[in-house]
Amino acid sequence: MDQLSVEHLLGIKYLNINDIDLIFKTADHFKEVINRPIKKVPSLRDITIANLFFENSTRTKLSFELAEKRLSADVINFSASQSSVKKGETLIDTVNNILSMKVDIVVMRHGNVGAGVFLSKHVNAKIINAGDGTHEHPTQALLDSYSIREKLGSVKGKKIVIVGDILHSRVALSNIYALQLQGAKVKVCGPTTLIPKYITSLGVEVETNLKKALEWCDVANVLRVQHERMDIKYFPSTREYTQLFGINKEILDNLGKKIVIMHPGPINRGVEITSDVADSNQSIILNQVENGVAIRMAVIYLLAQQIKR
Ligand code: CP
């Protein structure tokens, strides 16, 4: 049987193109499963998974939980805000306590960069990174590429612009790694204060003019401004940000071509994207959410195959 080259899913930067192809091929199968009248398979009946969320989440948490249940795994959920972390318990102690309940796979979202890598070196379980600070969000990038492939036939050779707060975005970095691995061309667009200086060293071009960026691309992946990660002001006002970098129907209608619009969520409607664009037939935002379940089933299934029983 085909296997992933990695023991954990800690970031896209640790994957190769064969891993991505294998995840997509497996997700194709699970997408068919979740569209059947009976949306469940018994594949992981002997596997227990803990979802550890130290940061807020709607889509990723629900999507992982649903993916695990569709695979018939046993699932436990942990939310830091309701836990003994509040009483000063360390990450390792928290996780080791959970693992002593015989957990095989840990899905973790954490505010600290590298939290998943740290955990993978200290505990005996498969680790899936569900977002570590401003670093990586690998399953989001996988479902984003999978959705582009579904819409446009392939990712190779496609031109993708990531618009918005690149500096604070784990979605941007994971998308850059994933898209380049598959042979796409990537640009980023946003205020210069929200574009990290190292970005060009990744082979990514910077375009600060939104109209030019949209004229160039096949797909625009729109990110929200992550105010919760900002301790200083990066632009004068939300109104000015929207005027310069907000995507509205008028801008899209004047392009002379139909580009695909994506957004990882949560959306700030009227700031980085207007409702008539987010809800238009150019938008594949809800397809991304649907594909997230199939992608996460594929990742969990493939890692579970490596567990010796
Ligand atoms: N896309 C994403 O990570 O959304 P959540 O923060 O709601 O999980």
mmCIF file of C-alpha atoms and ligand atoms in Angstrom:
data_model
loop_
_atom_site.group_PDB
_atom_site.id
_atom_site.type_symbol
_atom_site.label_atom_id
_atom_site.label_comp_id
_atom_site.label_asym_id
_atom_site.label_seq_id
_atom_site.Cartn_x
_atom_site.Cartn_y
_atom_site.Cartn_z
ATOM 1 C CA MET A 1 0.000 0.000 0.000
ATOM 2 C CA ASP A 2 1.184 3.573 -0.726
ATOM 3 C CA GLN A 3 2.392 5.400 2.382
ATOM 4 C CA LEU A 4 3.126 9.003 3.332
ATOM 5 C CA SER A 5 6.832 9.875 3.597
ATOM 6 C CA VAL A 6 6.191 11.537 6.987
ATOM 7 C CA GLU A 7 5.176 10.142 10.395
ATOM 8 C CA HIS A 8 3.159 13.232 11.373
ATOM 9 C CA LEU A 9 1.514 16.086 9.478
ATOM 10 C CA LEU A 10 3.388 19.028 10.973
ATOM 11 C CA GLY A 11 3.613 21.290 7.930
ATOM 12 C CA ILE A 12 3.501 21.279 4.130
ATOM 13 C CA LYS A 13 7.237 21.992 4.096
ATOM 14 C CA TYR A 14 7.886 18.398 5.225
ATOM 15 C CA LEU A 15 5.808 16.848 2.376
ATOM 16 C CA ASN A 16 6.809 15.922 -1.160
ATOM 17 C CA ILE A 17 4.654 15.891 -4.295
ATOM 18 C CA ASN A 18 3.982 12.128 -3.968
ATOM 19 C CA ASP A 19 2.511 12.756 -0.499
ATOM 20 C CA ILE A 20 0.176 15.428 -1.910
ATOM 21 C CA ASP A 21 -0.867 13.175 -4.813
ATOM 22 C CA LEU A 22 -1.548 10.319 -2.365
ATOM 23 C CA ILE A 23 -3.587 12.567 -0.034
ATOM 24 C CA PHE A 24 -5.654 13.847 -3.010
ATOM 25 C CA LYS A 25 -6.216 10.341 -4.412
ATOM 26 C CA THR A 26 -7.362 9.160 -0.973
ATOM 27 C CA ALA A 27 -9.546 12.277 -0.541
ATOM 28 C CA ASP A 28 -11.211 11.549 -3.923
ATOM 29 C CA HIS A 29 -12.353 8.223 -2.485
ATOM 30 C CA PHE A 30 -13.575 9.760 0.786
ATOM 31 C CA LYS A 31 -15.380 12.575 -1.055
ATOM 32 C CA GLU A 32 -17.395 9.901 -2.824
ATOM 33 C CA VAL A 33 -18.064 8.227 0.569
ATOM 34 C CA ILE A 34 -19.352 11.406 2.246
ATOM 35 C CA ASN A 35 -21.791 11.978 -0.605
ATOM 36 C CA ARG A 36 -23.377 8.524 -0.170
ATOM 37 C CA PRO A 37 -26.631 8.082 1.801
ATOM 38 C CA ILE A 38 -24.533 6.286 4.470
ATOM 39 C CA LYS A 39 -21.573 8.630 4.911
ATOM 40 C CA LYS A 40 -19.473 6.412 7.183
ATOM 41 C CA VAL A 41 -16.781 3.764 6.744
ATOM 42 C CA PRO A 42 -15.538 1.401 9.501
ATOM 43 C CA SER A 43 -11.819 1.959 8.643
ATOM 44 C CA LEU A 44 -10.655 3.394 12.014
ATOM 45 C CA ARG A 45 -12.859 1.535 14.497
ATOM 46 C CA ASP A 46 -9.786 0.699 16.627
ATOM 47 C CA ILE A 47 -8.291 4.230 16.604
ATOM 48 C CA THR A 48 -8.783 6.967 19.234
ATOM 49 C CA ILE A 49 -8.199 10.604 18.314
ATOM 50 C CA ALA A 50 -7.891 13.642 20.601
ATOM 51 C CA ASN A 51 -8.675 17.087 19.199
ATOM 52 C CA LEU A 52 -6.711 19.619 21.256
ATOM 53 C CA PHE A 53 -7.639 23.214 20.534
ATOM 54 C CA PHE A 54 -5.653 25.846 22.434
ATOM 55 C CA GLU A 55 -6.957 28.552 20.043
ATOM 56 C CA ASN A 56 -10.467 29.253 18.779
ATOM 57 C CA SER A 57 -11.750 27.443 15.712
ATOM 58 C CA THR A 58 -15.040 26.792 13.951
ATOM 59 C CA ARG A 59 -14.274 25.157 10.584
ATOM 60 C CA THR A 60 -11.109 23.205 11.400
ATOM 61 C CA LYS A 61 -12.413 21.775 14.685
ATOM 62 C CA LEU A 62 -15.792 20.717 13.267
ATOM 63 C CA SER A 63 -14.211 19.412 10.069
ATOM 64 C CA PHE A 64 -11.673 17.227 11.916
ATOM 65 C CA GLU A 65 -14.337 15.909 14.278
ATOM 66 C CA LEU A 66 -16.661 15.048 11.414
ATOM 67 C CA ALA A 67 -13.805 13.435 9.430
ATOM 68 C CA GLU A 68 -12.895 11.286 12.448
ATOM 69 C CA LYS A 69 -16.514 10.236 13.009
ATOM 70 C CA ARG A 70 -16.994 9.434 9.303
ATOM 71 C CA LEU A 71 -13.986 7.074 9.665
ATOM 72 C CA SER A 72 -15.585 5.487 12.803
ATOM 73 C CA ALA A 73 -12.733 6.544 15.123
ATOM 74 C CA ASP A 74 -13.371 7.222 18.826
ATOM 75 C CA VAL A 75 -13.067 10.970 19.411
ATOM 76 C CA ILE A 76 -12.321 13.116 22.469
ATOM 77 C CA ASN A 77 -12.329 16.909 22.371
ATOM 78 C CA PHE A 78 -10.293 19.282 24.481
ATOM 79 C CA SER A 79 -10.679 23.034 24.579
ATOM 80 C CA ALA A 80 -7.967 24.966 26.470
ATOM 81 C CA SER A 81 -10.403 27.587 27.730
ATOM 82 C CA GLN A 82 -12.332 24.939 29.737
ATOM 83 C CA SER A 83 -9.312 22.909 30.882
ATOM 84 C CA SER A 84 -6.672 22.723 33.612
ATOM 85 C CA VAL A 85 -4.297 24.660 31.313
ATOM 86 C CA LYS A 86 -5.972 27.633 33.004
ATOM 87 C CA LYS A 87 -4.571 26.290 36.326
ATOM 88 C CA GLY A 88 -0.988 26.286 34.984
ATOM 89 C CA GLU A 89 -0.629 22.746 33.559
ATOM 90 C CA THR A 90 2.105 22.460 30.875
ATOM 91 C CA LEU A 91 1.463 21.319 27.296
ATOM 92 C CA ILE A 92 3.457 18.092 27.786
ATOM 93 C CA ASP A 93 1.625 17.240 31.032
ATOM 94 C CA THR A 94 -1.749 17.967 29.438
ATOM 95 C CA VAL A 95 -0.994 15.800 26.407
ATOM 96 C CA ASN A 96 0.606 12.958 28.400
ATOM 97 C CA ASN A 97 -2.479 12.818 30.623
ATOM 98 C CA ILE A 98 -4.658 12.564 27.526
ATOM 99 C CA LEU A 99 -2.355 9.944 25.957
ATOM 100 C CA SER A 100 -2.518 7.746 29.073
ATOM 101 C CA MET A 101 -6.157 7.284 28.084
ATOM 102 C CA LYS A 102 -4.724 5.339 25.057
ATOM 103 C CA VAL A 103 -4.983 7.988 22.340
ATOM 104 C CA ASP A 104 -3.378 7.173 18.963
ATOM 105 C CA ILE A 105 -3.586 10.492 17.099
ATOM 106 C CA VAL A 106 -3.510 14.084 18.380
ATOM 107 C CA VAL A 107 -4.917 16.921 16.273
ATOM 108 C CA MET A 108 -3.635 20.171 17.757
ATOM 109 C CA ARG A 109 -4.180 23.882 17.191
ATOM 110 C CA HIS A 110 -1.858 26.063 19.251
ATOM 111 C CA GLY A 111 -0.885 29.731 19.317
ATOM 112 C CA ASN A 112 2.860 28.973 19.415
ATOM 113 C CA VAL A 113 4.899 28.443 16.257
ATOM 114 C CA GLY A 114 6.389 24.925 16.279
ATOM 115 C CA ALA A 115 4.034 23.535 18.961
ATOM 116 C CA GLY A 116 3.274 20.473 16.798
ATOM 117 C CA VAL A 117 6.964 19.751 16.111
ATOM 118 C CA PHE A 118 7.694 20.078 19.853
ATOM 119 C CA LEU A 119 4.905 17.657 20.729
ATOM 120 C CA SER A 120 5.982 15.123 18.097
ATOM 121 C CA LYS A 121 9.396 14.890 19.797
ATOM 122 C CA HIS A 122 7.994 14.360 23.290
ATOM 123 C CA VAL A 123 4.930 12.141 23.018
ATOM 124 C CA ASN A 124 4.208 8.775 21.491
ATOM 125 C CA ALA A 125 1.305 9.568 19.142
ATOM 126 C CA LYS A 126 0.754 10.760 15.592
ATOM 127 C CA ILE A 127 0.516 14.558 15.547
ATOM 128 C CA ILE A 128 -1.550 16.572 13.058
ATOM 129 C CA ASN A 129 -0.959 20.327 13.082
ATOM 130 C CA ALA A 130 -4.320 22.118 12.891
ATOM 131 C CA GLY A 131 -2.580 25.528 12.887
ATOM 132 C CA ASP A 132 0.456 26.687 14.907
ATOM 133 C CA GLY A 133 0.503 30.437 15.475
ATOM 134 C CA THR A 134 1.512 32.381 12.361
ATOM 135 C CA HIS A 135 3.439 29.406 10.968
ATOM 136 C CA GLU A 136 1.552 26.602 9.139
ATOM 137 C CA HIS A 137 -1.980 25.276 8.641
ATOM 138 C CA PRO A 138 -1.265 22.250 6.452
ATOM 139 C CA THR A 139 -4.750 20.746 6.112
ATOM 140 C CA GLN A 140 -6.123 24.170 5.054
ATOM 141 C CA ALA A 141 -3.512 24.401 2.278
ATOM 142 C CA LEU A 142 -4.259 20.833 1.174
ATOM 143 C CA LEU A 143 -8.004 21.488 0.963
ATOM 144 C CA ASP A 144 -7.335 24.788 -0.841
ATOM 145 C CA SER A 145 -5.190 23.091 -3.528
ATOM 146 C CA TYR A 146 -7.659 20.209 -3.760
ATOM 147 C CA SER A 147 -10.471 22.741 -4.375
ATOM 148 C CA ILE A 148 -8.441 24.516 -7.102
ATOM 149 C CA ARG A 149 -7.729 21.148 -8.753
ATOM 150 C CA GLU A 150 -11.453 20.287 -8.593
ATOM 151 C CA LYS A 151 -12.477 23.632 -10.114
ATOM 152 C CA LEU A 152 -9.720 24.121 -12.744
ATOM 153 C CA GLY A 153 -8.612 20.530 -13.460
ATOM 154 C CA SER A 154 -5.094 20.949 -12.039
ATOM 155 C CA VAL A 155 -2.925 23.230 -9.937
ATOM 156 C CA LYS A 156 0.167 22.966 -12.166
ATOM 157 C CA GLY A 157 0.798 26.165 -14.153
ATOM 158 C CA LYS A 158 -2.059 28.082 -12.500
ATOM 159 C CA LYS A 159 -1.517 31.631 -11.246
ATOM 160 C CA ILE A 160 -2.646 32.150 -7.659
ATOM 161 C CA VAL A 161 -2.630 35.435 -5.755
ATOM 162 C CA ILE A 162 -2.971 35.425 -1.969
ATOM 163 C CA VAL A 163 -4.473 38.761 -0.905
ATOM 164 C CA GLY A 164 -4.417 40.340 2.547
ATOM 165 C CA ASP A 165 -2.579 39.937 5.848
ATOM 166 C CA ILE A 166 0.283 37.667 4.760
ATOM 167 C CA LEU A 167 2.439 38.564 7.785
ATOM 168 C CA HIS A 168 0.168 36.952 10.383
ATOM 169 C CA SER A 169 -1.186 34.147 8.202
ATOM 170 C CA ARG A 170 -0.373 30.449 8.612
ATOM 171 C CA VAL A 171 -2.724 29.796 5.683
ATOM 172 C CA ALA A 172 -0.503 31.898 3.375
ATOM 173 C CA LEU A 173 2.739 30.086 4.194
ATOM 174 C CA SER A 174 1.238 26.593 3.906
ATOM 175 C CA ASN A 175 -0.477 27.585 0.641
ATOM 176 C CA ILE A 176 2.791 28.936 -0.804
ATOM 177 C CA TYR A 177 4.598 25.651 -0.039
ATOM 178 C CA ALA A 178 1.735 23.499 -1.355
ATOM 179 C CA LEU A 179 1.084 25.490 -4.538
ATOM 180 C CA GLN A 180 4.766 25.709 -5.493
ATOM 181 C CA LEU A 181 5.243 21.979 -4.877
ATOM 182 C CA GLN A 182 2.471 21.372 -7.429
ATOM 183 C CA GLY A 183 3.948 23.779 -10.018
ATOM 184 C CA ALA A 184 1.697 26.825 -9.558
ATOM 185 C CA LYS A 185 2.928 30.428 -9.750
ATOM 186 C CA VAL A 186 2.241 32.418 -6.583
ATOM 187 C CA LYS A 187 2.020 36.153 -5.894
ATOM 188 C CA VAL A 188 1.008 37.905 -2.694
ATOM 189 C CA CYS A 189 -0.842 41.215 -2.538
ATOM 190 C CA GLY A 190 -1.470 43.467 0.448
ATOM 191 C CA PRO A 191 -0.156 46.501 2.313
ATOM 192 C CA THR A 192 3.683 46.371 2.455
ATOM 193 C CA THR A 193 3.445 46.440 6.266
ATOM 194 C CA LEU A 194 1.556 43.114 6.132
ATOM 195 C CA ILE A 195 3.978 41.350 3.761
ATOM 196 C CA PRO A 196 6.989 39.721 5.460
ATOM 197 C CA LYS A 197 10.412 40.690 4.048
ATOM 198 C CA TYR A 198 11.475 37.013 3.611
ATOM 199 C CA ILE A 199 8.582 36.261 1.227
ATOM 200 C CA THR A 200 10.574 36.852 -1.998
ATOM 201 C CA SER A 201 13.194 34.341 -0.805
ATOM 202 C CA LEU A 202 10.422 31.706 -1.148
ATOM 203 C CA GLY A 203 10.145 32.508 -4.878
ATOM 204 C CA VAL A 204 6.941 34.509 -4.386
ATOM 205 C CA GLU A 205 6.399 37.850 -6.155
ATOM 206 C CA VAL A 206 4.877 40.827 -4.348
ATOM 207 C CA GLU A 207 2.210 43.007 -6.014
ATOM 208 C CA THR A 208 0.820 45.921 -4.003
ATOM 209 C CA ASN A 209 -1.715 46.958 -6.677
ATOM 210 C CA LEU A 210 -4.850 44.817 -6.232
ATOM 211 C CA LYS A 211 -6.163 45.440 -9.777
ATOM 212 C CA LYS A 212 -2.866 44.313 -11.354
ATOM 213 C CA ALA A 213 -2.741 41.253 -9.081
ATOM 214 C CA LEU A 214 -6.284 40.225 -10.060
ATOM 215 C CA GLU A 215 -5.607 40.838 -13.784
ATOM 216 C CA TRP A 216 -2.624 38.446 -13.520
ATOM 217 C CA CYS A 217 -4.232 35.578 -11.602
ATOM 218 C CA ASP A 218 -6.540 32.613 -12.245
ATOM 219 C CA VAL A 219 -7.407 32.336 -8.546
ATOM 220 C CA ALA A 220 -7.504 34.864 -5.697
ATOM 221 C CA ASN A 221 -7.290 33.422 -2.178
ATOM 222 C CA VAL A 222 -8.501 36.213 0.100
ATOM 223 C CA LEU A 223 -7.380 36.407 3.741
ATOM 224 C CA ARG A 224 -8.823 38.389 6.598
ATOM 225 C CA VAL A 225 -6.819 40.913 8.605
ATOM 226 C CA GLN A 226 -5.836 39.133 11.832
ATOM 227 C CA HIS A 227 -6.359 41.961 14.319
ATOM 228 C CA GLU A 228 -6.016 39.516 17.236
ATOM 229 C CA ARG A 229 -2.334 38.931 16.344
ATOM 230 C CA MET A 230 -1.498 42.649 15.990
ATOM 231 C CA ASP A 231 -0.022 44.709 18.798
ATOM 232 C CA ILE A 232 0.633 47.774 16.609
ATOM 233 C CA LYS A 233 -1.299 49.523 13.801
ATOM 234 C CA TYR A 234 -0.286 48.212 10.349
ATOM 235 C CA PHE A 235 -2.537 50.517 8.255
ATOM 236 C CA PRO A 236 -4.406 53.764 8.962
ATOM 237 C CA SER A 237 -7.984 52.433 9.042
ATOM 238 C CA THR A 238 -10.185 49.492 8.080
ATOM 239 C CA ARG A 239 -11.970 51.814 5.628
ATOM 240 C CA GLU A 240 -8.684 52.563 3.817
ATOM 241 C CA TYR A 241 -7.729 48.864 3.810
ATOM 242 C CA THR A 242 -11.055 48.007 2.170
ATOM 243 C CA GLN A 243 -10.640 50.773 -0.420
ATOM 244 C CA LEU A 244 -7.188 49.487 -1.461
ATOM 245 C CA PHE A 245 -7.387 45.717 -0.879
ATOM 246 C CA GLY A 246 -11.065 44.818 -0.531
ATOM 247 C CA ILE A 247 -12.506 42.645 -3.324
ATOM 248 C CA ASN A 248 -15.893 43.760 -4.611
ATOM 249 C CA LYS A 249 -18.099 42.905 -7.587
ATOM 250 C CA GLU A 250 -17.184 46.042 -9.534
ATOM 251 C CA ILE A 251 -13.448 45.177 -9.482
ATOM 252 C CA LEU A 252 -14.176 41.610 -10.612
ATOM 253 C CA ASP A 253 -16.626 42.668 -13.353
ATOM 254 C CA ASN A 254 -14.013 45.051 -14.815
ATOM 255 C CA LEU A 255 -11.344 42.344 -15.148
ATOM 256 C CA GLY A 256 -12.602 41.026 -18.472
ATOM 257 C CA LYS A 257 -12.200 37.433 -17.254
ATOM 258 C CA LYS A 258 -13.709 35.262 -14.546
ATOM 259 C CA ILE A 259 -11.291 34.397 -11.764
ATOM 260 C CA VAL A 260 -11.959 31.920 -8.948
ATOM 261 C CA ILE A 261 -12.450 33.423 -5.469
ATOM 262 C CA MET A 262 -11.396 31.538 -2.334
ATOM 263 C CA HIS A 263 -11.326 32.367 1.382
ATOM 264 C CA PRO A 264 -10.274 30.081 4.254
ATOM 265 C CA GLY A 265 -12.701 31.759 6.681
ATOM 266 C CA PRO A 266 -13.683 33.277 8.967
ATOM 267 C CA ILE A 267 -14.814 36.048 6.596
ATOM 268 C CA ASN A 268 -15.081 39.686 7.638
ATOM 269 C CA ARG A 269 -17.826 40.604 5.153
ATOM 270 C CA GLY A 270 -17.470 44.124 3.813
ATOM 271 C CA VAL A 271 -13.791 44.359 4.825
ATOM 272 C CA GLU A 272 -11.603 42.065 2.663
ATOM 273 C CA ILE A 273 -14.510 40.802 0.531
ATOM 274 C CA THR A 274 -18.086 41.943 -0.101
ATOM 275 C CA SER A 275 -21.033 39.591 0.378
ATOM 276 C CA ASP A 276 -21.976 39.676 -3.318
ATOM 277 C CA VAL A 277 -18.502 38.292 -4.156
ATOM 278 C CA ALA A 278 -18.330 35.781 -1.280
ATOM 279 C CA ASP A 279 -21.747 34.399 -2.249
ATOM 280 C CA SER A 280 -21.296 34.630 -6.051
ATOM 281 C CA ASN A 281 -20.831 31.772 -8.506
ATOM 282 C CA GLN A 282 -17.144 32.753 -8.798
ATOM 283 C CA SER A 283 -16.667 31.848 -5.136
ATOM 284 C CA ILE A 284 -15.732 28.282 -4.105
ATOM 285 C CA ILE A 285 -15.654 29.099 -0.385
ATOM 286 C CA LEU A 286 -18.245 26.484 0.620
ATOM 287 C CA ASN A 287 -16.635 23.888 -1.670
ATOM 288 C CA GLN A 288 -13.442 24.471 0.329
ATOM 289 C CA VAL A 289 -15.324 23.671 3.536
ATOM 290 C CA GLU A 290 -16.869 20.519 2.031
ATOM 291 C CA ASN A 291 -13.489 19.360 0.697
ATOM 292 C CA GLY A 292 -11.941 19.955 4.125
ATOM 293 C CA VAL A 293 -13.744 16.910 5.503
ATOM 294 C CA ALA A 294 -12.520 14.608 2.693
ATOM 295 C CA ILE A 295 -8.945 15.947 2.955
ATOM 296 C CA ARG A 296 -8.871 15.483 6.741
ATOM 297 C CA MET A 297 -10.307 11.954 6.407
ATOM 298 C CA ALA A 298 -7.486 11.204 3.947
ATOM 299 C CA VAL A 299 -4.728 12.598 6.202
ATOM 300 C CA ILE A 300 -6.035 10.787 9.310
ATOM 301 C CA TYR A 301 -6.569 7.528 7.389
ATOM 302 C CA LEU A 302 -3.053 7.582 5.867
ATOM 303 C CA LEU A 303 -1.333 8.339 9.200
ATOM 304 C CA ALA A 304 -3.420 5.682 10.966
ATOM 305 C CA GLN A 305 -2.156 3.065 8.464
ATOM 306 C CA GLN A 306 1.345 3.569 9.954
ATOM 307 C CA ILE A 307 0.204 2.672 13.488
ATOM 308 C CA LYS A 308 1.261 -0.827 14.496
ATOM 309 C CA ARG A 309 -1.665 -2.653 16.114
HETATM 310 N N1 CP B 1 -9.927 28.245 8.186
HETATM 311 C C1 CP B 1 -9.813 28.091 9.532
HETATM 312 O O1 CP B 1 -8.796 27.663 10.062
HETATM 313 O O2 CP B 1 -10.946 28.449 10.203
HETATM 314 P P1 CP B 1 -11.153 28.243 11.793
HETATM 315 O O3 CP B 1 -10.203 29.201 12.481
HETATM 316 O O4 CP B 1 -12.608 28.555 12.045
HETATM 317 O O5 CP B 1 -10.806 26.822 12.117
#
